[in-house]
Coordinates of C-alpha atoms and ligand atoms in Angstrom, one line a residue:
M4 CA 81.3 86.9 125.2
S5 CA 84.1 87.1 128.0
D6 CA 84.1 83.2 128.4
S7 CA 85.7 83.0 124.6
P8 CA 89.0 82.0 124.0
V9 CA 89.0 83.8 120.8
W10 CA 91.8 86.4 120.4
H11 CA 90.5 89.2 117.7
P12 CA 92.6 90.8 115.6
F13 CA 93.3 94.5 116.1
T14 CA 91.0 94.5 119.0
Q15 CA 91.6 95.9 122.7
H16 CA 89.7 93.1 124.7
G17 CA 90.2 94.9 127.8
L18 CA 87.8 97.7 126.3
G19 CA 84.7 95.0 127.0
E20 CA 83.1 96.1 123.3
P21 CA 80.6 93.8 122.2
I22 CA 81.5 91.3 119.6
P23 CA 78.7 90.5 117.6
L24 CA 77.8 87.2 116.6
V25 CA 77.3 86.7 113.0
T26 CA 75.6 83.8 111.5
H27 CA 74.9 84.5 107.7
G28 CA 75.3 86.9 105.0
E29 CA 73.5 87.6 101.9
G30 CA 74.9 90.5 99.4
A31 CA 75.3 93.5 101.0
A32 CA 74.1 92.2 104.5
L33 CA 75.3 90.2 107.5
Y34 CA 72.6 88.7 110.2
T35 CA 73.6 88.3 113.7
A36 CA 72.8 85.5 116.3
D37 CA 70.4 88.2 118.0
G38 CA 68.5 88.9 115.0
R39 CA 69.9 92.0 113.9
R40 CA 70.4 92.9 110.0
I41 CA 73.9 94.6 109.5
I42 CA 74.8 96.6 106.5
D43 CA 78.4 95.4 105.3
A44 CA 79.4 99.3 104.4
I45 CA 83.1 98.1 104.3
S46 CA 82.8 94.9 102.4
S47 CA 83.7 92.9 105.4
W48 CA 87.2 94.7 105.5
W49 CA 87.9 95.3 101.8
V50 CA 87.3 91.8 100.5
T51 CA 83.6 91.1 99.0
T52 CA 83.1 92.6 96.1
H53 CA 80.1 91.0 94.5
G54 CA 78.5 90.5 97.7
H55 CA 78.3 87.8 100.5
R56 CA 77.4 84.3 99.0
H57 CA 77.5 85.1 95.6
P58 CA 75.7 81.9 94.0
R59 CA 78.0 81.4 91.4
I60 CA 81.2 81.5 93.5
M61 CA 79.2 79.3 96.4
A62 CA 78.2 76.9 93.5
A63 CA 82.1 76.8 92.4
I64 CA 83.2 75.9 95.9
A65 CA 80.9 73.5 96.8
E66 CA 81.9 71.3 93.2
Q67 CA 85.5 71.7 93.6
A68 CA 84.9 70.4 97.2
G69 CA 83.6 67.1 95.7
K70 CA 86.6 66.6 93.5
L71 CA 90.3 67.5 95.5
D72 CA 90.4 70.1 98.7
Q73 CA 94.1 70.3 98.8
I74 CA 97.6 69.0 97.2
I75 CA 101.3 70.2 97.7
F76 CA 102.3 72.8 94.8
A77 CA 105.8 72.2 94.8
G78 CA 106.0 70.1 91.6
W79 CA 102.5 69.3 91.3
T80 CA 99.5 71.1 89.8
H81 CA 95.7 71.1 89.0
E82 CA 93.4 72.4 86.8
P83 CA 91.3 74.9 89.2
A84 CA 95.4 76.5 89.5
E85 CA 96.3 76.2 85.9
S86 CA 92.8 77.7 84.6
L87 CA 93.1 80.8 87.0
A88 CA 96.5 81.5 85.9
R89 CA 95.4 81.4 82.2
G90 CA 92.6 83.6 83.2
L91 CA 94.8 86.0 84.9
C92 CA 96.9 86.2 82.4
E93 CA 94.3 87.2 79.9
V94 CA 92.8 90.1 82.0
M95 CA 95.7 91.4 83.8
P96 CA 98.1 93.6 81.9
A97 CA 100.2 91.0 78.8
A98 CA 103.7 91.8 80.5
L99 CA 102.9 89.8 83.6
T100 CA 103.4 86.4 82.2
R101 CA 103.9 84.5 85.5
V102 CA 101.7 83.8 88.6
F103 CA 102.4 82.9 92.0
F104 CA 100.5 81.7 94.4
S105 CA 100.1 82.2 98.2
D106 CA 97.5 82.7 100.7
S107 CA 97.1 86.3 101.7
G108 CA 97.9 90.1 100.7
S109 CA 100.4 90.1 103.2
T110 CA 102.3 87.3 101.9
S111 CA 101.9 88.3 98.3
V112 CA 104.0 91.1 99.5
E113 CA 106.7 89.2 101.0
V114 CA 106.6 87.0 97.7
A115 CA 107.0 90.4 95.4
L116 CA 110.3 91.8 97.7
K117 CA 111.6 88.1 97.6
M118 CA 111.2 88.1 94.1
A119 CA 112.9 91.8 93.9
L120 CA 115.7 90.6 95.5
G121 CA 116.1 87.5 93.8
Y122 CA 116.1 89.4 90.6
W123 CA 118.9 91.4 91.1
L124 CA 121.0 89.2 92.9
S125 CA 121.1 86.4 89.6
R126 CA 121.9 89.6 87.9
G127 CA 125.2 89.6 89.8
E128 CA 124.0 93.0 91.8
R129 CA 123.8 93.0 95.4
R130 CA 120.6 95.4 95.4
D131 CA 118.7 95.1 98.7
R132 CA 117.0 98.5 99.2
I133 CA 113.3 98.9 99.1
V134 CA 111.6 102.0 98.3
V135 CA 108.1 103.1 100.1
M136 CA 105.8 105.7 100.4
Q137 CA 105.1 107.8 103.6
H138 CA 101.7 106.5 104.9
S139 CA 101.8 103.2 103.3
Y140 CA 100.0 99.9 104.5
H141 CA 101.4 96.4 103.2
G142 CA 100.5 94.0 105.6
D143 CA 101.6 92.7 108.9
T144 CA 104.1 89.8 108.5
I145 CA 107.4 91.5 109.5
G146 CA 108.7 92.2 106.0
A147 CA 105.2 93.6 105.0
M148 CA 105.3 95.6 108.0
S149 CA 109.1 97.1 107.0
V150 CA 107.8 98.3 104.2
G151 CA 104.6 100.0 105.5
A152 CA 103.8 103.0 107.6
R153 CA 105.5 103.1 111.3
G154 CA 103.8 103.8 114.2
V155 CA 101.8 102.5 117.4
F156 CA 100.5 99.4 115.6
N157 CA 104.2 98.3 114.9
Q158 CA 106.1 100.3 117.6
A159 CA 106.8 96.9 119.3
Y160 CA 108.3 94.8 116.6
E161 CA 110.6 98.1 115.4
P162 CA 113.7 96.4 116.0
L163 CA 113.0 93.6 113.6
L164 CA 111.8 95.6 110.8
F165 CA 114.5 96.5 108.0
D166 CA 115.5 100.0 106.9
V167 CA 113.5 101.4 104.0
A168 CA 114.0 104.6 102.0
T169 CA 110.7 106.6 102.1
I170 CA 109.3 109.4 99.8
P171 CA 106.7 111.4 101.0
F172 CA 103.2 111.1 100.1
P173 CA 101.9 113.4 97.3
V174 CA 99.8 115.8 98.8
A175 CA 97.8 117.5 96.2
G176 CA 99.9 120.7 95.1
A177 CA 103.2 119.0 96.3
E178 CA 103.3 116.0 93.9
Q179 CA 106.8 117.5 92.8
R180 CA 108.2 117.1 95.8
T181 CA 107.4 112.7 96.0
L182 CA 108.6 112.6 92.6
D183 CA 111.8 114.7 93.0
A184 CA 112.8 112.3 96.0
L185 CA 111.8 109.5 94.0
E186 CA 114.5 110.0 91.6
V187 CA 117.0 110.9 94.2
V188 CA 116.7 107.9 95.8
C189 CA 116.6 105.7 92.7
R190 CA 119.6 106.9 91.4
T191 CA 121.3 105.1 94.6
G192 CA 120.3 101.7 92.8
P193 CA 117.5 100.4 95.1
A194 CA 116.0 97.0 94.5
A195 CA 112.5 98.1 94.0
F196 CA 109.7 100.7 94.9
I197 CA 106.7 99.3 96.4
V198 CA 103.3 101.3 96.2
E199 CA 99.5 101.2 96.4
P200 CA 98.2 102.8 93.4
L201 CA 96.0 105.7 93.8
V202 CA 94.9 105.1 97.2
L203 CA 96.8 104.6 100.3
G204 CA 94.0 102.1 102.1
A205 CA 95.0 101.8 105.7
G206 CA 96.8 104.8 105.7
G207 CA 93.5 106.9 105.8
M208 CA 92.0 106.2 102.3
L209 CA 94.7 108.6 100.8
F210 CA 93.9 109.5 97.2
Y211 CA 96.7 110.8 94.8
S212 CA 96.2 111.5 90.9
S213 CA 97.4 108.9 88.1
T214 CA 99.5 111.4 86.6
V215 CA 102.1 110.9 89.7
L216 CA 101.6 106.9 89.5
A217 CA 102.4 107.2 86.0
E218 CA 105.5 109.4 86.8
M219 CA 106.3 107.0 89.4
R220 CA 106.7 104.5 87.0
R221 CA 108.4 106.3 84.6
I222 CA 111.3 107.4 87.2
C223 CA 111.4 103.9 88.0
A224 CA 111.9 102.5 84.6
H225 CA 114.4 105.4 84.0
H226 CA 116.8 104.0 86.9
N227 CA 116.1 100.3 86.3
V228 CA 114.3 100.0 89.9
L229 CA 111.6 97.2 89.9
F230 CA 108.1 98.5 90.2
I231 CA 105.6 96.6 92.6
A232 CA 102.5 97.4 92.5
D233 CA 100.6 96.4 95.6
E234 CA 96.7 96.1 94.3
V235 CA 95.5 93.8 97.4
M236 CA 93.0 96.7 98.1
T237 CA 92.5 98.3 95.1
G238 CA 92.4 95.4 92.3
W239 CA 88.7 94.1 91.2
G240 CA 87.3 97.4 90.4
R241 CA 87.2 99.4 93.7
T242 CA 88.9 102.2 92.5
G243 CA 86.5 102.2 89.0
T244 CA 88.8 99.8 86.7
L245 CA 89.8 96.2 87.1
L246 CA 93.5 97.6 88.5
A247 CA 94.3 101.0 89.6
C248 CA 97.2 101.3 87.4
E249 CA 94.9 101.0 84.4
Q250 CA 93.8 104.7 85.2
A251 CA 97.7 105.8 85.0
D252 CA 98.5 103.5 82.0
V253 CA 101.2 102.0 84.3
V254 CA 102.4 98.1 83.9
P255 CA 104.1 97.0 87.0
D256 CA 106.9 94.6 87.2
I257 CA 105.2 92.9 89.9
V258 CA 101.7 92.9 91.1
C259 CA 100.3 91.7 94.3
L260 CA 96.5 90.8 94.6
S261 CA 94.3 89.5 97.2
K262 CA 91.1 90.5 98.9
G263 CA 88.8 90.4 95.8
L264 CA 90.6 87.8 93.9
T265 CA 88.1 85.1 95.2
G266 CA 85.4 87.6 95.6
G267 CA 85.9 88.0 98.8
A268 CA 84.7 84.1 99.8
L269 CA 88.1 82.2 100.7
P270 CA 91.8 83.2 101.1
L271 CA 93.9 83.3 98.2
A272 CA 96.7 85.8 96.7
V273 CA 98.6 85.9 93.5
T274 CA 101.8 87.7 93.0
M275 CA 102.4 88.3 89.3
A276 CA 105.6 89.1 87.6
S277 CA 106.9 90.0 84.4
E278 CA 109.2 87.6 82.4
P279 CA 112.6 88.6 83.1
I280 CA 111.7 88.2 87.1
F281 CA 110.6 84.3 86.1
Q282 CA 113.8 84.2 84.1
A283 CA 116.3 85.3 86.4
H284 CA 115.1 82.6 88.5
Y285 CA 115.1 80.1 85.8
A286 CA 118.0 77.5 85.4
T287 CA 119.2 74.3 85.5
D288 CA 120.9 75.4 89.3
R289 CA 118.9 74.5 92.3
A290 CA 120.0 77.0 94.3
R291 CA 118.8 79.7 91.8
M292 CA 115.3 78.7 92.1
F293 CA 112.4 80.5 94.0
F294 CA 112.4 79.4 97.6
H295 CA 109.0 80.2 98.9
S296 CA 105.9 78.1 99.5
S297 CA 103.0 78.1 101.7
S298 CA 101.0 74.9 103.0
Y299 CA 98.3 76.1 101.1
T300 CA 99.6 77.5 97.8
A301 CA 96.9 77.4 95.3
N302 CA 94.7 75.8 97.2
P303 CA 92.0 74.2 94.9
I304 CA 88.9 75.0 96.4
A305 CA 90.1 78.8 96.9
C306 CA 91.1 78.6 93.1
A307 CA 87.7 77.5 92.0
A308 CA 86.3 80.4 94.3
A309 CA 88.8 82.7 92.1
N310 CA 87.7 81.1 88.6
A311 CA 84.3 81.9 89.6
N312 CA 85.1 85.3 90.2
L313 CA 86.8 85.9 87.1
A314 CA 83.5 84.3 85.3
I315 CA 81.5 86.9 87.2
W316 CA 83.5 89.7 85.4
R317 CA 83.2 87.9 82.5
D318 CA 79.8 87.3 82.0
E319 CA 78.1 89.6 84.7
P320 CA 77.6 93.6 84.1
V321 CA 80.1 94.2 86.9
R322 CA 81.7 97.1 85.3
E323 CA 77.9 98.7 85.3
R324 CA 77.4 98.3 88.8
I325 CA 80.8 99.6 89.4
A326 CA 80.0 102.5 87.2
D327 CA 76.6 103.1 89.1
L328 CA 78.1 102.8 92.7
A329 CA 80.6 104.9 91.8
R330 CA 78.1 107.8 90.6
R331 CA 75.9 107.0 93.7
Q332 CA 78.9 107.7 96.0
Q333 CA 79.7 110.8 94.1
G334 CA 76.5 112.1 94.4
W335 CA 76.5 111.9 98.3
I336 CA 80.1 113.6 98.3
D337 CA 78.9 116.3 96.1
S338 CA 76.2 116.6 98.4
L339 CA 78.5 117.7 100.9
A340 CA 80.0 120.6 99.7
G341 CA 80.0 123.4 102.4
Q342 CA 79.2 120.9 105.1
R343 CA 80.0 122.0 108.3
G344 CA 82.2 119.6 110.5
V345 CA 83.2 117.5 107.1
R346 CA 86.3 117.8 105.7
G347 CA 88.2 116.3 102.8
A348 CA 85.3 114.4 101.2
R349 CA 86.5 112.6 98.3
V350 CA 85.4 109.8 96.2
L351 CA 87.2 107.2 93.4
G352 CA 85.2 104.8 91.9
T353 CA 83.6 102.9 94.3
I354 CA 85.6 104.6 97.7
A355 CA 84.1 107.5 99.3
A356 CA 86.0 108.9 102.5
I357 CA 85.3 112.1 104.5
E358 CA 87.0 113.4 107.7
I359 CA 84.9 114.4 110.5
E360 CA 86.6 117.7 112.2
G361 CA 88.2 117.1 115.6
E362 CA 91.0 115.1 116.9
D363 CA 92.8 113.1 114.8
G364 CA 95.2 110.0 114.7
Y365 CA 94.4 106.2 114.6
L366 CA 94.2 106.2 118.6
S367 CA 92.2 109.2 118.8
D368 CA 88.8 108.6 120.9
L369 CA 86.7 109.7 118.1
G370 CA 87.3 106.3 116.2
P371 CA 86.1 103.8 118.8
R372 CA 83.2 106.0 119.5
L373 CA 82.5 105.9 115.9
L374 CA 82.8 102.6 115.9
G375 CA 80.1 101.9 118.7
F376 CA 78.0 104.8 117.1
F377 CA 77.5 103.1 113.6
R378 CA 77.6 99.4 115.5
E379 CA 74.2 101.0 117.1
R380 CA 72.6 101.6 113.8
D381 CA 73.3 98.0 112.3
L382 CA 76.4 99.0 110.2
L383 CA 79.7 97.8 109.6
L384 CA 81.8 100.7 109.3
R385 CA 85.1 101.1 110.7
P386 CA 86.7 104.5 110.8
L387 CA 90.4 105.1 110.3
G388 CA 90.6 107.8 113.3
N389 CA 88.5 110.0 112.4
T390 CA 88.2 108.9 108.4
V391 CA 85.0 107.7 107.9
Y392 CA 84.7 105.6 104.1
V393 CA 82.3 104.0 102.4
M394 CA 83.5 100.8 100.4
P395 CA 80.5 98.6 100.2
P396 CA 80.1 95.7 98.1
Y397 CA 78.9 96.7 94.1
C398 CA 75.6 94.9 94.8
I399 CA 74.3 97.4 97.5
D400 CA 71.0 98.7 96.5
D401 CA 69.8 102.4 97.0
A402 CA 68.0 102.0 100.3
D403 CA 70.9 100.5 101.8
L404 CA 73.5 102.8 100.4
G405 CA 71.1 105.5 101.3
A406 CA 70.9 104.4 105.3
I407 CA 74.8 104.1 105.3
H408 CA 75.0 107.9 104.0
A409 CA 72.3 109.0 106.5
A410 CA 74.0 107.7 109.7
I411 CA 77.5 109.1 108.6
A412 CA 75.4 112.5 108.3
Q413 CA 74.6 112.2 112.0
A414 CA 77.8 110.9 113.4
V415 CA 78.9 114.2 111.6
E416 CA 76.4 116.2 113.3
A417 CA 77.0 114.3 116.9
F418 CA 80.9 114.3 117.3
S419 CA 82.2 117.0 115.0
S420 CA 83.8 119.8 116.6
Ligands
PLP530 C1 95.0 94.0 103.2 C2 96.4 94.8 102.2 C3 97.5 93.9 102.4 C4 97.5 92.7 103.5 O1 96.6 91.5 103.0 P1 96.3 90.3 104.2 O2 95.5 89.7 103.4 O3 95.3 91.3 105.4 O4 97.2 89.9 104.5 C5 98.4 94.4 101.5 N1 98.5 95.8 101.5 C6 97.2 96.0 101.2 C7 97.4 97.5 100.4 C8 95.9 95.9 101.8 O5 95.3 97.0 102.0

């Protein structure tokens, strides 16, 4: 591996850890060149919802590849994008009437922030402050990092990050502190509040209640602060419902979607916005158009994959699969009650997480040691420090899920202190 020119993301090459070569995938499993079958316990970093190589998505990609690969999207259009936009408007909250395409979660966040500032500028108000929640993650580009938690992972770029207002994470029992802080900062007239609904993913699989989410939305609406829901991870059923916001009856002004949008097969993202945000950019004045594009905006093949994802949601028992996985995860978490070495066992929809008692923090030694432990057991699990979470594709069977849960029990045994 050391002669490979590949520079991997979030990888310290100096540690010389093995980097498995994966040759194919099927359902909840990945297969390596050296003949191992790996269970994908984290949906290949939260993207693979229906399993690897879902036949319907693969067929849609192949079919679209026979027609049109790529076309400029400024001033041109194509059927896969048109039907995807219509399909999204059908399943997403009715107030989100406009669909802006891009190619990654980070970019969908950048787009959301730019839309929010454009909205205020068109109303003749210079609002540019963004409110964020402590421990949030919104991506790794400069703007997305700016609205995310600061730490060792972005310390080097700190001078380039813009200033934001941060409200505390709503720890159970201290939710009012969060709501009060939001209320206070909203009175100062910020442009928008961006938040991951119900689950802070990269921040450590931290859950908070739908009541808090609903209250935060109410406060923003009351003070005319745009509410941006970053559903890049939580969207597409992860928390048990299509959007996490549904569980709080919350309709955001802007929602960011990516990861499961194509079922995890190809990179694609959308930023969906309410009509007033679109109208703020609508004029005969070219200086007021929305100035954003990436080369692969609404790539036809990626849109075809996303249309297949919508069809799967429409035609297959996806909700039943999610409910069934959620039940099995809940059963596991329940079985851990009072278990020595385990803290904070929790489940929300298809996501289950625990903390192994010991040293905390992203750079704690425990993280890489656990990573190696699970890799040796043919499991793709990637703990966040001492937080071990399971977020598999919805098609995972009992045997594979049981193997993941059993290996975590062994890890608790081996590493807790
Ligand atoms: C993964 C993630 C992003 C970034 O998405 P990329 O496609 O990796 O750029 C943004 N927000 C949340 C909540 C995420 O989980």
